[in-house]
PDB file of C-alpha atoms in Angstrom:
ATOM      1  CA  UNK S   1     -47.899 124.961 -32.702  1.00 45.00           C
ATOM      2  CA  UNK S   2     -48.018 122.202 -29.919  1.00 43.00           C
ATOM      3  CA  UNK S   3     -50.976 123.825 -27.736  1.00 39.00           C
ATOM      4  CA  UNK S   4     -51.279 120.648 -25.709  1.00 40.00           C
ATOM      5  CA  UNK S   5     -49.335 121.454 -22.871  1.00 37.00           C
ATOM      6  CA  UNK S   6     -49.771 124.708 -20.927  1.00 42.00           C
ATOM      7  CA  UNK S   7     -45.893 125.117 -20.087  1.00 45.00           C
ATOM      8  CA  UNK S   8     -44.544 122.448 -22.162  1.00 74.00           C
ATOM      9  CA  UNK S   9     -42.362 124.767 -24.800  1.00 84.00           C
ATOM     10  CA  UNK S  10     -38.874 124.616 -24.301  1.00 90.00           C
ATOM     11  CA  UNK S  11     -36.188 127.003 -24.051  1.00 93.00           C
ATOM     12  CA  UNK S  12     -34.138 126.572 -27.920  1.00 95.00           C
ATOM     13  CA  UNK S  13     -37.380 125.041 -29.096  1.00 95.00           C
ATOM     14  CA  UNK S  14     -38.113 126.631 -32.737  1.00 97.00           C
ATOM     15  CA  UNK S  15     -41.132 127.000 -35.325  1.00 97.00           C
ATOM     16  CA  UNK S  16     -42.077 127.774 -38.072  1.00 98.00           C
ATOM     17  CA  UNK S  17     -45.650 129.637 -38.606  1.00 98.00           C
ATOM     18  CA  UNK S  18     -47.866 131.737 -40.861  1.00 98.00           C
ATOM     19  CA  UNK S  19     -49.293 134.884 -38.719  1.00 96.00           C
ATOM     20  CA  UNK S  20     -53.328 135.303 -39.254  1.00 96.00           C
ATOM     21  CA  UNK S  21     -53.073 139.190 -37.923  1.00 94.00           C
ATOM     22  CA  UNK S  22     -57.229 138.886 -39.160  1.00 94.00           C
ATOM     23  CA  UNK S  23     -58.129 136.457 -36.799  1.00 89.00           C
ATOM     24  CA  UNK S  24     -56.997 138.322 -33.947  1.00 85.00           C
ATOM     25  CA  UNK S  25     -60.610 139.901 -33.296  1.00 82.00           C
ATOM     26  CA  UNK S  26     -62.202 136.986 -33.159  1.00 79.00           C
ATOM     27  CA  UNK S  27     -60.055 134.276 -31.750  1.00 80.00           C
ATOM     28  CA  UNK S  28     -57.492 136.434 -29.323  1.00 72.00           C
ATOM     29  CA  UNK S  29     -59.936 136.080 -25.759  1.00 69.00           C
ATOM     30  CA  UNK S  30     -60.177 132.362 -26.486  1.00 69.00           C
ATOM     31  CA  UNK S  31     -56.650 131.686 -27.229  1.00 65.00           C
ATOM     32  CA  UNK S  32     -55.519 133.984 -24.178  1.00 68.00           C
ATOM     33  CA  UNK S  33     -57.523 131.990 -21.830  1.00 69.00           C
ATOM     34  CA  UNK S  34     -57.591 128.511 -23.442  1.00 62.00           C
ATOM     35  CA  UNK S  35     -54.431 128.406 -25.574  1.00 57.00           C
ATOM     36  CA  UNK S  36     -50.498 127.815 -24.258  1.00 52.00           C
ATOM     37  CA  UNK S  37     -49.375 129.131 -27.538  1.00 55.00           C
ATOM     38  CA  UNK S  38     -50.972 132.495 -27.240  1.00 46.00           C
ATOM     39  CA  UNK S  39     -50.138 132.916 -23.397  1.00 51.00           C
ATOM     40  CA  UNK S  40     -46.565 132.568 -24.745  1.00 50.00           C
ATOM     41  CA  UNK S  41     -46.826 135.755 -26.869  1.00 60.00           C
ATOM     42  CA  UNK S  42     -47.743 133.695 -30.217  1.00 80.00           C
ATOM     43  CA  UNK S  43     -49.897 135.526 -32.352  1.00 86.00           C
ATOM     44  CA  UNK S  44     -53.221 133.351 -34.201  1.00 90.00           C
ATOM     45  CA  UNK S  45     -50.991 131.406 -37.012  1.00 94.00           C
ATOM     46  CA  UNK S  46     -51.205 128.645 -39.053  1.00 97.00           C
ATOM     47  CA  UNK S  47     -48.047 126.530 -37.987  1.00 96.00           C
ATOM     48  CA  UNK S  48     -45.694 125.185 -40.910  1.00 98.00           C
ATOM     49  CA  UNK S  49     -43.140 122.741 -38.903  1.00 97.00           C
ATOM     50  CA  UNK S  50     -43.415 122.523 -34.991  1.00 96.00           C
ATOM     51  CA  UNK S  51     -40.855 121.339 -34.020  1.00 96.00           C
ATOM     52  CA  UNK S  52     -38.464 122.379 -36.190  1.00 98.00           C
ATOM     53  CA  UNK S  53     -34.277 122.257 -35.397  1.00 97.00           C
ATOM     54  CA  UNK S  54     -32.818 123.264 -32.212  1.00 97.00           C
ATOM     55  CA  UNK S  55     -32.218 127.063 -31.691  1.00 97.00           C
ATOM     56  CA  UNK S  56     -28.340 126.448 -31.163  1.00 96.00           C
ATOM     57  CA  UNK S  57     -28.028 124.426 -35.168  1.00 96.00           C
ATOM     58  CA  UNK S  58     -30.157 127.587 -36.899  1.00 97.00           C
ATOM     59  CA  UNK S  59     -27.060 129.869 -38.611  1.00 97.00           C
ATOM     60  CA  UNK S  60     -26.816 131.489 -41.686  1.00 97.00           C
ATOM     61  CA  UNK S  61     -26.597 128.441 -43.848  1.00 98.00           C
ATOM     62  CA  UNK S  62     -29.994 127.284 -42.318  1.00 98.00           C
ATOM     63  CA  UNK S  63     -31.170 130.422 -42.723  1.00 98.00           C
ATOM     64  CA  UNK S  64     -30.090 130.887 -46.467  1.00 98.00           C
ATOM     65  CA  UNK S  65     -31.473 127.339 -46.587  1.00 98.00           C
ATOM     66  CA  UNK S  66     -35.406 128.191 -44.745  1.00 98.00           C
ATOM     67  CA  UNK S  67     -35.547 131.268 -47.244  1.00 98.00           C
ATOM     68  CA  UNK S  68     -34.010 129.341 -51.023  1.00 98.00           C
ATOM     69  CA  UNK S  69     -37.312 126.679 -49.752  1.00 98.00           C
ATOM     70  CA  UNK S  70     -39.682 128.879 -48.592  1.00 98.00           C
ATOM     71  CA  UNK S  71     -39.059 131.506 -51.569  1.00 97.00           C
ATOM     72  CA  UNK S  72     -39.988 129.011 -54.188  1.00 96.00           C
ATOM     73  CA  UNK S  73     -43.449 128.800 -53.057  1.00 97.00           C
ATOM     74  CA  UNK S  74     -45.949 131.334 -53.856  1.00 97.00           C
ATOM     75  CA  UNK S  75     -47.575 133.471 -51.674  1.00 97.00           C
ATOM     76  CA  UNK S  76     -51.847 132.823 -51.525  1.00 97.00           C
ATOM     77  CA  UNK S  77     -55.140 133.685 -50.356  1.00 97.00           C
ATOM     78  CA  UNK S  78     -56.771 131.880 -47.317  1.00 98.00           C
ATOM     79  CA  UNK S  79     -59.988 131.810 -46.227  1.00 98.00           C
ATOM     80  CA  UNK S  80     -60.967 130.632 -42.798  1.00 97.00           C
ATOM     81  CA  UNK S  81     -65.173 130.298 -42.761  1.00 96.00           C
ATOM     82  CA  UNK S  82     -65.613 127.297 -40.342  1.00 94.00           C
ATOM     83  CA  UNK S  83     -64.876 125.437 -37.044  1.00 94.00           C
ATOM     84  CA  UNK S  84     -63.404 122.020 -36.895  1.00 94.00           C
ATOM     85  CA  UNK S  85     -62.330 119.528 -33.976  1.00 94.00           C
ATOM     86  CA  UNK S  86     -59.484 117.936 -32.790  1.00 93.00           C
ATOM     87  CA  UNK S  87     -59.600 115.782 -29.215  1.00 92.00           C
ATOM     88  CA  UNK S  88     -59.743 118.680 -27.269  1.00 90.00           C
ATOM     89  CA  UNK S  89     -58.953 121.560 -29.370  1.00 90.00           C
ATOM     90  CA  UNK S  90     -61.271 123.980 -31.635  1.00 90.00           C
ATOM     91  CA  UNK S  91     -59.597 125.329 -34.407  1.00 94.00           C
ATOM     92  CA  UNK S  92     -60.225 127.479 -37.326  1.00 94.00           C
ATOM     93  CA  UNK S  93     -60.061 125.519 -40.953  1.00 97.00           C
ATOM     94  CA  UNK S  94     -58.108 127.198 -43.659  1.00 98.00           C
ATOM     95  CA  UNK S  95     -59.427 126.710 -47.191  1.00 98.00           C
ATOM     96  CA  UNK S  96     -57.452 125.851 -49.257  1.00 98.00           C
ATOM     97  CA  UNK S  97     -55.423 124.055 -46.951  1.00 98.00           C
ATOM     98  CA  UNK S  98     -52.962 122.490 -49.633  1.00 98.00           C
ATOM     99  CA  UNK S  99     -50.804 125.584 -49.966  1.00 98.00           C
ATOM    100  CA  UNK S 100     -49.972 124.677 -45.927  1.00 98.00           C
ATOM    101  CA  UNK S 101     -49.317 121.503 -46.612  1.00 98.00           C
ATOM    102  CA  UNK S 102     -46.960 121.966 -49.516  1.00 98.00           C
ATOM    103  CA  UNK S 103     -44.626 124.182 -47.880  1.00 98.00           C
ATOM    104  CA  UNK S 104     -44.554 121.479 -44.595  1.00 98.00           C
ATOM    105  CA  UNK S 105     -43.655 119.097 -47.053  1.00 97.00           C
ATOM    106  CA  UNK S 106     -41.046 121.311 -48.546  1.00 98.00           C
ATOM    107  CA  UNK S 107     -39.411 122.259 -45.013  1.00 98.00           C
ATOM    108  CA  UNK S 108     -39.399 118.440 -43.599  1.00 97.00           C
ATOM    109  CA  UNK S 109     -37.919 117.350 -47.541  1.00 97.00           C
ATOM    110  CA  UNK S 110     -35.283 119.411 -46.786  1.00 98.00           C
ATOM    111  CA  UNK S 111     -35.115 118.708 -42.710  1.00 98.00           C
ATOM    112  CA  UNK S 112     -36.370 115.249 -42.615  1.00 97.00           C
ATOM    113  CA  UNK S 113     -34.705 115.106 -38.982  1.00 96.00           C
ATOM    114  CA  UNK S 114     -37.858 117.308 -38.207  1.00 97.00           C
ATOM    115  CA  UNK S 115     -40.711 115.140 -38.768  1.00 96.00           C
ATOM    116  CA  UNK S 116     -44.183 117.514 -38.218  1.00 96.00           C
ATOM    117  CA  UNK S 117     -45.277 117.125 -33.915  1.00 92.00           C
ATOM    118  CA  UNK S 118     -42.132 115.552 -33.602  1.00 92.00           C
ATOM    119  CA  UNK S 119     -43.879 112.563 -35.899  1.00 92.00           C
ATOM    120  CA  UNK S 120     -46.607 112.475 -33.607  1.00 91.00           C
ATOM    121  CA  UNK S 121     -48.951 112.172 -35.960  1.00 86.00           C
ATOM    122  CA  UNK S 122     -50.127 110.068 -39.399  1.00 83.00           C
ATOM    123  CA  UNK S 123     -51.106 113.557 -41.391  1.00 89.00           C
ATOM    124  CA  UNK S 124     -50.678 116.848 -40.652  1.00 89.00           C
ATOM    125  CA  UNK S 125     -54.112 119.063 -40.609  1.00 96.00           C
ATOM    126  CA  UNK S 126     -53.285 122.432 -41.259  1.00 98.00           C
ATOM    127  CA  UNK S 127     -55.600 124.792 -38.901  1.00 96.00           C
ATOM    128  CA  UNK S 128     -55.312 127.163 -36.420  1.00 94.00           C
ATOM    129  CA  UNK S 129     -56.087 126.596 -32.825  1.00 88.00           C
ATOM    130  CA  UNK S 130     -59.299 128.672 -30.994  1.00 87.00           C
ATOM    131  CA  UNK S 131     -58.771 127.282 -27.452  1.00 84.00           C
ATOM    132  CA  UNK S 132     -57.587 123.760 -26.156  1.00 84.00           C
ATOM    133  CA  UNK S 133     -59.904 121.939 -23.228  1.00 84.00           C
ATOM    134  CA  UNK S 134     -60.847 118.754 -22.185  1.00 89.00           C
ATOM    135  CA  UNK S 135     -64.565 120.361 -21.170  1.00 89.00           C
ATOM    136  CA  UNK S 136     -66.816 120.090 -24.686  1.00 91.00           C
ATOM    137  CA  UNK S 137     -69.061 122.044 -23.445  1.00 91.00           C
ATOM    138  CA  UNK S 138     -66.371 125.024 -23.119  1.00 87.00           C
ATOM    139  CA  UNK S 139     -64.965 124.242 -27.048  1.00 89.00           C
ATOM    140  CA  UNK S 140     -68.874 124.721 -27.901  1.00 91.00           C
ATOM    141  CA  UNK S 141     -69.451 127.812 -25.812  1.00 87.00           C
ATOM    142  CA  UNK S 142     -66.246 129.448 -27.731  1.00 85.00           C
ATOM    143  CA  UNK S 143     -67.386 128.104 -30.894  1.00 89.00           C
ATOM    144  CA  UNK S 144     -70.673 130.050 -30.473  1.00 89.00           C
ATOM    145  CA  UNK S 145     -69.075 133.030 -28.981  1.00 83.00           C
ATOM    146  CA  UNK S 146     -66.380 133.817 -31.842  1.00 80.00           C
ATOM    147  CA  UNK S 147     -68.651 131.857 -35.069  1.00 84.00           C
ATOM    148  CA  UNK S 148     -70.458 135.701 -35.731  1.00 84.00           C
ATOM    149  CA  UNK S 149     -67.370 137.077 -37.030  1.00 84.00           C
ATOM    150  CA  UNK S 150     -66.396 134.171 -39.781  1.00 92.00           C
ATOM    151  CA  UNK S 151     -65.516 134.062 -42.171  1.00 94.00           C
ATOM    152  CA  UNK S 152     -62.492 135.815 -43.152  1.00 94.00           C
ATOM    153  CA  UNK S 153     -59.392 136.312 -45.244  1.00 96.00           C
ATOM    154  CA  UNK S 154     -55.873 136.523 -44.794  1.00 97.00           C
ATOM    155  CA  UNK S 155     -53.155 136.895 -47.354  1.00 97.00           C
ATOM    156  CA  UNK S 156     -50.217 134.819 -46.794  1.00 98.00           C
ATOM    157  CA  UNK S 157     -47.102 136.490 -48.338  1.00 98.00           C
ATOM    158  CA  UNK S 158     -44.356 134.786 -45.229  1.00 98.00           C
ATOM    159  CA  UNK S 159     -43.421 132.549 -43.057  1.00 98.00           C
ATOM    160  CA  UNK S 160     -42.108 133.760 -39.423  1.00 98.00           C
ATOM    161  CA  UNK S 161     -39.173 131.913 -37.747  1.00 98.00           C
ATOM    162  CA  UNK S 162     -39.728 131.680 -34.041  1.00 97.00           C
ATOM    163  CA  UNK S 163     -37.998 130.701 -31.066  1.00 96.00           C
ATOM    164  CA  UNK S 164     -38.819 129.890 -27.647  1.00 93.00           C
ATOM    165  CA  UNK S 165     -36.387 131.486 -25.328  1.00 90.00           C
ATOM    166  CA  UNK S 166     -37.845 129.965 -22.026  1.00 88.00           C
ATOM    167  CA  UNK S 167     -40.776 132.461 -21.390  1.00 85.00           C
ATOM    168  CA  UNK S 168     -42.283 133.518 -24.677  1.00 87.00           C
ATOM    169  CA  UNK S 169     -41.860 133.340 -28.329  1.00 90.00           C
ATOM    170  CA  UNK S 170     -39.959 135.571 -30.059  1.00 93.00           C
ATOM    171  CA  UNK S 171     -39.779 136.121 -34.493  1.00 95.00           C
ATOM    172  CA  UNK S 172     -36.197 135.539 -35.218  1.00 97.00           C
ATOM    173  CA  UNK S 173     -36.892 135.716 -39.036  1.00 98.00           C
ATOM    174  CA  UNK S 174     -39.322 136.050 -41.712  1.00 98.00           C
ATOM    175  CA  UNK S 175     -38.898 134.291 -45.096  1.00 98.00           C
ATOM    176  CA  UNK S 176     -40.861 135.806 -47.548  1.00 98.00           C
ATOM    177  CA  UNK S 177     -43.154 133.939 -50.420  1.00 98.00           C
ATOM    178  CA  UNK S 178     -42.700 134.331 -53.812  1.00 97.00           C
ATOM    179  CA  UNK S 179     -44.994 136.676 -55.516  1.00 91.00           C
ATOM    180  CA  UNK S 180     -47.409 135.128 -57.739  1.00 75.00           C
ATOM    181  CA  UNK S 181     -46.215 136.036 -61.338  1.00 71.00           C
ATOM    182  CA  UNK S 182     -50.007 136.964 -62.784  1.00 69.00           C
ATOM    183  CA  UNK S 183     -50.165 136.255 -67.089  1.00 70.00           C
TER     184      UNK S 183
END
């Protein structure tokens, strides 16, 4: 999600993300106090394609669309065991990250006219965000105060559809992986 602006989400704005229910425990203080996203009801995720079309072009056939893509991928294992940085933000790394970054590519193969942070930036680091603040010393107090309960794992099996309706986030769908066929 685009954490950089405190009220900067937009009413018909739309997402897509990967819920990390596991990180709740340890990131949910730090991303209430020092994270937009979670202060408009977003739960910890790993975000697939912020942002993605307008509220008012997602019908059925988009819809039918998000879940023929997202259904050819197979769901995975993710394992989040250390910090990284961004300029201001402390975020949680995902290993492996490539899973992430195959179904962005997917979604913005299919929807190039939604380029990843609105194109923002060169490549897309998959992560999810701790708590966003200009003050260093604050990123390495959270760092210190959440690092004890790393690492962890999540099992990603969906992706959510969200949408901002001018307060909070809200699921509007959820697109299930495929399930690994095991030989």
């Amino acid at each position: 999600m685009a954490d950089d602006t405190p009220s900067g989400f937009q009413a018909g704005q739309t997402a897509l993300i990967v819920r990390i229910p596991e990180a709740e425990p340890a990131v949910r203080a730090w991303r209430d106090r020092f994270g937009s996203s979670a202060r408009a009801e977003v739960p910890a995720h790993v975000t697939v394609l912020f942002p993605f079309l307008e509220a008012s072009r997602v019908d059925t056939d988009v819809h039918a669309a998000l879940a023929d893509v997202l259904g050819g991928h197979p769901a995975f294992d993710v394992r989040f065991e250390r910090c990284g940085r961004f300029p201001g933000v402390l975020h949680l790394v995902p290993e492996p990250d490539a899973p992430f970054r195959r179904l962005t590519e997917a979604i913005v193969a299919r929807w190039p006219e939604a380029p990843p942070y609105g194109g923002r930036f060169g490549e897309v680091v998959p992560h999810l965000t701790v708590a966003q603040s200009e003050d260093d010393a604050l990123l390495a107090a959270s760092e210190a105060d959440f690092a004890p309960g790393l690492p962890f794992s999540s099992h990603v099996s969906a992706v959510d559809f969200i949408a901002h309706d001018g307060v909070e986030w809200r699921v509007r769908a959820t697109f299930p992986l495929a399930v690994p066929v095991v030989p």
